[in-house]
Coordinates of C-alpha atoms in Angstrom, one line a residue:
M1 CA -151.7 70.3 -39.4
D2 CA -151.8 73.3 -41.5
S3 CA -155.4 72.7 -43.5
E4 CA -153.5 73.6 -46.7
K5 CA -151.2 70.5 -46.0
I6 CA -152.6 67.2 -46.9
I7 CA -149.7 65.2 -46.3
E8 CA -146.7 66.4 -44.2
I9 CA -143.6 64.1 -43.6
R10 CA -141.6 65.1 -40.9
N11 CA -138.0 64.0 -39.9
L12 CA -138.3 60.6 -41.9
N13 CA -135.6 57.4 -41.2
K14 CA -135.6 54.4 -42.3
T15 CA -132.6 52.2 -42.5
Y16 CA -132.0 48.6 -43.9
K17 CA -129.1 47.0 -42.3
D18 CA -126.6 49.2 -43.8
V19 CA -128.3 51.2 -45.7
H20 CA -129.8 54.3 -45.1
A21 CA -132.3 54.6 -47.2
V22 CA -134.8 58.0 -45.9
R23 CA -132.2 60.8 -44.2
D24 CA -134.5 62.9 -41.5
L25 CA -136.8 64.0 -44.7
S26 CA -139.3 66.6 -44.1
F27 CA -141.6 68.1 -47.6
S28 CA -145.2 68.8 -47.5
V29 CA -147.9 67.8 -50.4
R30 CA -150.9 70.7 -50.7
K31 CA -154.3 69.8 -51.6
G32 CA -155.3 70.0 -54.9
E33 CA -151.6 69.7 -56.1
L34 CA -149.5 68.0 -58.2
F35 CA -146.6 66.8 -56.6
A36 CA -143.5 65.5 -58.1
F37 CA -141.4 63.2 -56.1
L38 CA -138.1 62.7 -57.7
G39 CA -134.7 60.8 -57.7
V40 CA -131.9 57.8 -59.4
N41 CA -132.6 54.7 -58.1
G42 CA -132.0 54.3 -54.4
A43 CA -133.0 57.5 -53.5
G44 CA -135.6 56.7 -50.9
K45 CA -138.8 57.4 -53.3
S46 CA -140.4 54.4 -53.0
T47 CA -139.4 53.6 -49.4
T48 CA -141.0 56.9 -48.4
I49 CA -144.3 55.7 -50.5
S50 CA -144.4 52.5 -48.3
I51 CA -144.3 54.0 -45.4
M52 CA -146.6 56.3 -46.4
C53 CA -149.0 53.7 -47.5
G54 CA -148.3 51.9 -44.1
K55 CA -146.4 48.8 -46.1
I56 CA -143.6 49.0 -44.1
S57 CA -142.7 51.2 -40.6
K58 CA -140.3 54.0 -40.8
D59 CA -137.4 54.0 -37.4
S60 CA -138.2 57.5 -36.8
G61 CA -140.2 60.9 -37.7
S62 CA -143.4 61.8 -38.4
V63 CA -146.5 61.0 -41.5
I64 CA -149.4 62.8 -40.9
I65 CA -152.6 62.0 -44.1
N66 CA -154.8 64.3 -44.5
G67 CA -155.0 65.1 -40.3
A68 CA -153.8 61.7 -39.5
D69 CA -151.1 60.3 -37.7
A70 CA -149.6 57.5 -39.4
D71 CA -148.8 55.7 -36.4
G72 CA -152.3 55.9 -34.3
A73 CA -154.9 56.2 -37.9
P74 CA -153.7 54.0 -40.3
A75 CA -157.1 52.4 -41.4
R76 CA -158.3 56.4 -41.6
I77 CA -154.9 57.0 -43.9
K78 CA -155.7 54.0 -46.3
S79 CA -158.9 55.1 -46.8
S80 CA -157.3 58.4 -48.1
L81 CA -155.5 57.2 -50.2
G82 CA -155.3 55.2 -53.4
V83 CA -151.8 54.1 -54.8
V84 CA -150.9 52.6 -58.3
F85 CA -147.2 51.0 -58.0
Q86 CA -144.5 50.0 -61.0
N87 CA -145.7 46.6 -60.2
S88 CA -149.9 45.7 -60.9
A89 CA -151.4 44.7 -57.5
L90 CA -154.0 43.1 -59.8
D91 CA -154.9 39.2 -59.9
K92 CA -154.2 38.3 -63.4
H93 CA -156.5 35.3 -63.5
L94 CA -159.6 37.2 -62.5
T95 CA -161.4 39.3 -64.9
V96 CA -161.5 42.9 -64.9
Y97 CA -164.8 43.1 -63.3
D98 CA -164.0 40.4 -60.6
N99 CA -160.7 42.7 -60.0
L100 CA -162.5 45.9 -59.2
Q101 CA -165.1 44.7 -57.4
S102 CA -162.7 42.5 -54.6
R103 CA -160.8 45.3 -53.9
A104 CA -164.1 47.7 -53.7
A105 CA -165.8 44.7 -51.6
L106 CA -162.6 46.1 -49.1
Y107 CA -164.0 49.6 -48.8
G108 CA -167.5 48.3 -47.9
I109 CA -169.1 49.2 -52.2
T110 CA -171.0 46.2 -53.4
G111 CA -173.8 45.7 -54.9
D112 CA -175.8 48.3 -57.3
N113 CA -173.0 50.7 -55.7
F114 CA -170.3 48.6 -56.8
K115 CA -171.9 48.6 -60.1
A116 CA -172.7 52.6 -60.8
R117 CA -168.8 53.0 -59.8
F118 CA -167.9 50.5 -62.3
K119 CA -169.6 52.3 -65.2
E120 CA -168.0 55.3 -64.0
L121 CA -164.7 54.4 -63.9
S122 CA -164.9 52.1 -66.9
E123 CA -165.8 55.3 -69.1
L124 CA -163.4 57.3 -67.7
L125 CA -160.9 54.8 -68.7
H126 CA -162.5 53.7 -71.7
F127 CA -162.6 49.9 -70.8
A128 CA -166.2 49.0 -70.8
D129 CA -165.3 46.5 -73.1
L130 CA -162.9 44.3 -71.1
S131 CA -165.1 43.5 -68.0
K132 CA -165.1 40.3 -68.9
R133 CA -161.3 39.3 -69.7
S134 CA -158.8 38.2 -67.5
L135 CA -155.8 40.7 -66.9
G136 CA -153.0 38.0 -68.3
K137 CA -155.4 38.1 -71.2
L138 CA -154.5 42.4 -71.9
S139 CA -151.7 44.2 -72.9
G140 CA -149.6 46.5 -70.9
G141 CA -151.7 50.0 -71.4
Q142 CA -155.2 48.3 -70.4
R143 CA -154.0 46.0 -67.5
R144 CA -152.7 50.1 -66.1
R145 CA -155.9 51.3 -66.5
I146 CA -157.6 49.0 -64.5
D147 CA -154.8 50.0 -62.0
I148 CA -155.7 53.2 -62.2
A149 CA -159.4 52.4 -61.8
R150 CA -158.2 49.5 -59.1
A151 CA -156.4 53.0 -56.7
L152 CA -159.6 54.9 -57.9
V153 CA -162.5 52.8 -56.8
H154 CA -163.3 54.2 -53.1
K155 CA -162.6 57.8 -54.2
P156 CA -159.2 58.6 -52.7
E157 CA -158.5 62.0 -51.7
I158 CA -155.1 61.2 -52.8
L159 CA -153.6 59.2 -56.2
I160 CA -149.8 58.1 -55.7
L161 CA -148.7 57.4 -58.9
D162 CA -145.3 55.5 -59.1
E163 CA -143.7 56.0 -62.1
P164 CA -147.5 55.2 -63.8
T165 CA -146.5 55.8 -67.3
T166 CA -143.0 53.9 -67.6
G167 CA -143.1 51.5 -70.7
L168 CA -146.7 52.8 -72.1
D169 CA -147.9 53.7 -75.3
P170 CA -148.2 57.6 -76.5
Q171 CA -151.9 57.3 -76.7
T172 CA -152.5 55.3 -73.1
R173 CA -150.6 58.0 -71.3
K174 CA -152.3 60.4 -73.0
L175 CA -155.6 59.3 -71.2
L176 CA -153.7 58.8 -68.4
W177 CA -153.4 62.6 -67.8
Q178 CA -156.4 63.5 -69.3
V179 CA -157.8 61.5 -66.3
V180 CA -155.9 62.7 -63.8
S181 CA -156.3 66.6 -65.1
D182 CA -160.1 66.2 -64.7
L183 CA -159.8 64.7 -62.0
R184 CA -158.0 67.3 -60.0
E185 CA -160.1 69.9 -61.5
R186 CA -163.4 68.3 -60.9
E187 CA -162.7 66.6 -57.3
G188 CA -159.8 68.5 -56.0
L189 CA -158.0 65.3 -56.0
T190 CA -153.8 65.8 -54.6
V191 CA -151.5 63.7 -57.0
F192 CA -148.7 62.3 -55.4
L193 CA -145.7 61.6 -58.9
T194 CA -142.7 59.8 -58.8
T195 CA -141.9 59.4 -63.1
H196 CA -138.5 59.3 -65.3
Y197 CA -140.5 61.5 -67.0
M198 CA -139.1 65.0 -66.6
E199 CA -141.9 66.4 -69.5
E200 CA -144.5 65.2 -66.5
A201 CA -142.5 66.5 -64.2
A202 CA -142.1 70.1 -65.6
D203 CA -145.7 70.4 -65.4
A204 CA -146.5 69.7 -61.4
D205 CA -147.1 72.7 -58.6
Y206 CA -144.3 71.5 -57.0
V207 CA -140.7 68.9 -57.0
V208 CA -138.6 67.9 -54.2
I209 CA -135.6 65.9 -55.7
L210 CA -134.2 63.2 -53.5
D211 CA -130.5 61.9 -53.4
G212 CA -129.3 59.0 -51.3
G213 CA -131.9 59.5 -49.3
K214 CA -131.9 63.1 -48.7
K215 CA -134.1 65.8 -50.2
V216 CA -131.4 67.9 -52.3
A217 CA -133.7 70.3 -53.7
E218 CA -136.9 71.5 -54.0
G219 CA -139.2 74.0 -55.2
T220 CA -141.5 74.8 -58.1
P221 CA -140.5 74.0 -61.1
L222 CA -139.8 77.7 -62.8
E223 CA -137.4 78.0 -59.3
L224 CA -135.9 75.2 -59.7
K225 CA -134.4 76.2 -63.4
N226 CA -133.8 79.2 -62.7
A227 CA -131.8 78.1 -59.6
Y228 CA -130.3 75.1 -61.8
T229 CA -130.0 75.2 -65.3
H230 CA -128.9 78.6 -67.9
D231 CA -130.7 79.7 -70.9
Y232 CA -130.0 78.7 -74.2
I233 CA -129.8 80.8 -77.6
N234 CA -129.8 78.9 -80.6
V235 CA -129.2 81.1 -83.6
Y236 CA -129.2 80.0 -86.5
G237 CA -127.0 80.8 -89.4
G238 CA -124.8 82.8 -88.0
D239 CA -121.2 83.2 -87.5
T240 CA -119.8 81.0 -85.4
A241 CA -116.5 82.7 -84.6
K242 CA -118.5 86.4 -84.2
L243 CA -120.5 84.9 -81.8
T244 CA -118.0 83.0 -79.4
A245 CA -116.1 86.3 -79.4
L246 CA -119.2 87.1 -77.3
G247 CA -117.9 85.8 -74.4
Y248 CA -120.0 83.6 -73.7
P249 CA -120.4 79.5 -73.8
C250 CA -120.6 78.4 -77.5
R251 CA -121.0 74.8 -78.6
E252 CA -122.4 73.7 -82.3
V253 CA -126.2 71.8 -81.6
G254 CA -127.4 70.2 -84.5
G255 CA -126.6 72.9 -87.3
A256 CA -127.1 76.0 -84.9
V257 CA -124.6 78.0 -82.6
R258 CA -126.5 77.5 -79.1
I259 CA -125.5 80.0 -76.3
S260 CA -125.3 79.3 -72.8
V261 CA -126.3 83.0 -71.1
P262 CA -127.5 83.0 -67.0
D263 CA -130.9 84.2 -68.0
T264 CA -133.9 85.6 -69.9
A265 CA -132.8 89.6 -69.4
H266 CA -129.3 88.2 -70.5
A267 CA -130.5 86.9 -73.7
A268 CA -132.7 89.8 -74.4
A269 CA -129.9 92.6 -73.7
L270 CA -127.4 90.2 -76.2
I271 CA -129.3 90.2 -78.9
A272 CA -130.0 94.0 -78.9
E273 CA -127.1 95.0 -78.3
H274 CA -125.8 92.7 -81.4
R275 CA -128.9 92.6 -83.4
E276 CA -126.6 91.9 -86.8
L277 CA -125.4 89.0 -85.0
F278 CA -129.4 87.6 -84.3
T279 CA -131.1 87.0 -87.2
D280 CA -133.0 83.5 -86.9
F281 CA -132.9 82.8 -83.5
E282 CA -135.1 81.2 -80.4
I283 CA -134.3 80.8 -76.8
F284 CA -134.9 78.1 -74.1
K285 CA -134.6 77.6 -70.9
G286 CA -132.7 74.8 -69.4
N287 CA -135.2 72.0 -68.3
M288 CA -135.9 69.3 -65.5
D289 CA -133.6 67.0 -66.8
D290 CA -130.8 69.5 -66.5
V291 CA -131.9 70.4 -63.4
F292 CA -131.9 66.7 -62.3
L293 CA -128.8 66.5 -63.2
A294 CA -126.9 70.4 -61.8
V295 CA -128.3 69.0 -58.4
T296 CA -127.6 65.2 -57.8
G297 CA -125.1 64.7 -61.1
K298 CA -127.3 62.1 -62.3
E299 CA -129.3 61.1 -65.0
L300 CA -132.7 60.0 -64.3
T301 CA -133.6 57.0 -65.4
G302 CA -135.9 53.8 -65.2
G303 CA -136.4 51.1 -63.0
E304 CA -137.2 49.9 -58.7
A305 CA -136.2 51.5 -56.2
L306 CA -135.4 51.9 -52.8

């Protein structure tokens, strides 16, 4: 295994009866990265994660995590991973403290060691005042904070976040990403993310897009935007007829004329050549939503998936 790569998936396959959920999938994740794993429902994201976590078996291929082969060292792999699933894995009848205490005990974290870890996590995720409350009486945002604490209780090297912010209020989403950013900076935490919020994927170091169980695109967000989208010039108060006559695709959007150009260099050259038409304008790159639509022909929406 490459010393820089903390996850390596090679030629992974998984079939459920007549559904080929994962098709010859290969990718790698470097240590300390924020890695985004994107796809519509049924694309194979959750199946891949379940195989990585040892919840289901693969049909073929290899899964190596933190230097350990999933076939030969499942216990070592589980100790390397912290997972926040789409649906909470917490017991709604237990208190916050008891939920985390029972989880920590699975990793041999007990007594004073657990009390110290609980204090760290409660301060990090702002839930000290919730310790004696049962999970069933917490709001969705509060429960999500405890889900994250559960995943972090044993100080994993890899944090898997499976649509962690879906349905959360903006304040909780902001807190979650502050915590993740802090842990990446201080502890070199590797983060494996699936999300339906493209602004989160845009902040990733590397992105893999799945469609029908297959990898259909990969690269940094900038590489993907350059490969699959165009730049746009929004011209305000411009002459629509004259702008259209420049020969680039134009349409009116929100009081502006939007001109599609191949890249930033074309935008700069066009503006320099026709300064009289561009007195009030903005230049935009295509975003990750545009990338996803261009690659898959589909829009990314929330929900559970294979």
